C-alpha cells in the first residue's frame, strides 16, 4: 500500500513538472533509472526539503554526463577528471552555468553511500548548493555518480 502511494505521488509529480515546464529534457525521475538511483534521488531531495532547499529535477542531459562518468571512473577513479570532462560538457550544453559532482565507490548500501556524502564537506556542499536546479544519479554495483547543474 505504501509503495503504491509513493508511486502515485511520483507519477503525479512527473505530470505536474512536465505540464509546468513543458520541457522534455528533465522530469522528477528519469524513466530509465534503477531502484537504487531513484532511492538515492528521493533521499537527496528529502534531505534538501528538510533543509528548506528546493528539490532538484532529474535532467536527461545530466544523466548522459553521469552515465559517461560512471564508465570513466571504473578505469580512471579521480574527482579531478570531472573538470576535464565538464569542459567538453559545457561546450555541448552551454545553458548550464554551474556543474558539480559527487562520486562514491565500494559502499555497503545506499544509506551508507548517502551518509558518506553528508560526512564529506565538499560532497555535502554539492548536496546543499542552493543554486543547483537539476541533477542525475547513475550507479552500478560498485560505483555511483551524482551530477548537479544550474
Coordinates of C-alpha atoms in Angstrom, one line a residue:
X1 CA 0.0 0.0 0.0
X2 CA 2.8 2.4 1.0
X3 CA 4.8 1.6 -2.2
X4 CA 1.7 2.2 -4.3
X5 CA 1.1 5.6 -2.7
X6 CA 4.7 6.6 -3.3
X7 CA 4.4 5.5 -6.9
X8 CA 1.2 7.5 -7.4
X9 CA 2.8 10.6 -5.8
X10 CA 5.9 10.2 -8.0
X11 CA 3.7 9.9 -11.2
X12 CA 1.7 13.0 -10.2
X13 CA 4.9 15.0 -9.6
X14 CA 6.2 13.9 -13.0
X15 CA 3.0 15.0 -14.7
X16 CA 2.9 18.3 -12.8
X17 CA 6.5 19.1 -13.6
X18 CA 6.1 18.2 -17.3
X19 CA 2.9 20.4 -17.5
X20 CA 4.5 23.3 -15.7
X21 CA 7.8 23.2 -17.5
X22 CA 6.8 21.8 -20.9
X23 CA 10.4 20.7 -21.4
X24 CA 11.4 17.2 -22.5
X25 CA 14.9 17.5 -21.0
X26 CA 14.0 16.8 -17.4
X27 CA 11.5 15.2 -15.1
X28 CA 11.1 14.2 -11.5
X29 CA 12.7 10.7 -12.1
X30 CA 14.2 9.5 -15.3
X31 CA 12.2 6.6 -16.7
X32 CA 15.4 4.5 -17.1
X33 CA 16.7 4.9 -13.5
X34 CA 17.3 1.8 -11.4
X35 CA 15.6 1.4 -8.0
X36 CA 18.9 2.3 -6.3
X37 CA 19.2 5.6 -8.3
X38 CA 15.6 6.5 -7.6
X39 CA 16.1 5.7 -3.9
X40 CA 19.2 8.0 -3.7
X41 CA 17.5 10.7 -5.7
X42 CA 14.5 10.6 -3.3
X43 CA 16.8 10.6 -0.3
X44 CA 18.7 13.6 -1.7
X45 CA 15.5 15.6 -2.3
X46 CA 14.0 14.7 1.1
X47 CA 17.3 15.9 2.7
X48 CA 17.1 19.2 0.7
X49 CA 13.4 19.7 1.7
X50 CA 14.4 19.2 5.4
X51 CA 17.0 21.9 4.9
X52 CA 14.5 24.3 3.3
X53 CA 16.0 23.9 -0.1
X54 CA 14.2 23.3 -3.4
X55 CA 14.2 19.8 -4.8
X56 CA 16.4 19.0 -7.7
X57 CA 14.8 17.9 -11.0
X58 CA 16.3 15.0 -12.9
X59 CA 17.7 16.2 -16.2
X60 CA 18.4 13.8 -19.1
X61 CA 21.4 15.9 -20.2
X62 CA 23.0 15.4 -16.8
X63 CA 22.0 11.7 -16.9
X64 CA 24.0 11.4 -20.2
X65 CA 27.0 13.0 -18.4
X66 CA 26.6 10.8 -15.3
X67 CA 26.4 7.7 -17.5
X68 CA 29.6 8.6 -19.3
X69 CA 31.3 9.5 -16.0
X70 CA 30.2 6.1 -14.5
X71 CA 32.0 4.3 -17.3
X72 CA 35.1 6.6 -16.9
X73 CA 35.6 6.2 -13.1
X74 CA 35.7 2.4 -13.4
X75 CA 39.1 2.7 -15.0
X76 CA 40.1 6.2 -14.0
X77 CA 39.0 6.9 -10.5
X78 CA 39.5 10.6 -9.9
X79 CA 37.5 13.5 -8.8
X80 CA 39.7 15.9 -10.9
X81 CA 38.8 14.3 -14.3
X82 CA 35.3 15.7 -13.9
X83 CA 36.7 19.2 -14.6
X84 CA 38.4 18.0 -17.8
X85 CA 35.2 16.2 -19.0
X86 CA 32.9 19.1 -17.9
X87 CA 34.8 21.5 -20.2
X88 CA 33.5 19.4 -23.1
X89 CA 30.1 19.2 -21.4
X90 CA 29.9 22.9 -21.1
X91 CA 30.6 23.3 -24.8
X92 CA 27.8 20.9 -25.6
X93 CA 25.3 22.3 -23.1
X94 CA 26.0 26.0 -22.7
X95 CA 22.8 26.6 -20.7
X96 CA 24.4 25.0 -17.6
X97 CA 26.1 27.8 -15.7
X98 CA 27.3 25.6 -12.8
X99 CA 28.1 21.9 -12.5
X100 CA 29.1 19.7 -9.6
X101 CA 29.8 16.1 -9.0
X102 CA 29.7 13.5 -6.1
X103 CA 31.3 10.1 -6.6
X104 CA 31.2 7.0 -4.4
X105 CA 32.7 3.5 -4.6
X106 CA 32.7 0.3 -2.6
X107 CA 29.7 1.2 -0.5
X108 CA 27.7 -1.4 1.5
X109 CA 24.2 0.1 0.8
X110 CA 22.6 3.3 -0.4
X111 CA 22.1 4.7 3.1
X112 CA 25.9 4.3 3.8
X113 CA 26.7 5.9 0.5
X114 CA 24.5 9.0 1.1
X115 CA 25.8 9.3 4.7
X116 CA 29.3 9.3 3.4
X117 CA 28.5 12.2 1.1
X118 CA 27.0 14.1 4.1
X119 CA 30.1 13.4 6.1
X120 CA 32.3 14.9 3.4
X121 CA 32.3 18.8 3.4
X122 CA 32.7 19.1 -0.4
X123 CA 30.1 16.4 -1.2
X124 CA 27.7 17.9 1.4
X125 CA 28.2 21.4 -0.2
X126 CA 27.1 20.0 -3.5
X127 CA 24.0 18.4 -2.0
X128 CA 23.1 21.7 -0.2
X129 CA 24.1 24.1 -3.0
X130 CA 21.1 26.4 -3.3
X131 CA 21.9 27.4 -6.9
X132 CA 21.6 23.9 -8.4
X133 CA 18.3 23.2 -10.1
X134 CA 18.9 19.8 -11.8
X135 CA 20.7 16.5 -11.0
X136 CA 21.1 12.9 -12.1
X137 CA 22.4 9.9 -10.3
X138 CA 23.8 6.8 -12.1
X139 CA 25.1 3.8 -10.2
X140 CA 26.3 0.3 -10.8
X141 CA 27.2 -2.4 -8.2
X142 CA 30.4 -0.7 -7.2
X143 CA 30.3 3.0 -8.2
X144 CA 27.9 5.9 -8.1
X145 CA 27.9 9.3 -9.8
X146 CA 25.7 12.3 -8.9
X147 CA 25.9 15.2 -11.3
X148 CA 24.4 18.6 -10.3
X149 CA 23.7 21.5 -12.6
X150 CA 22.2 25.0 -12.9

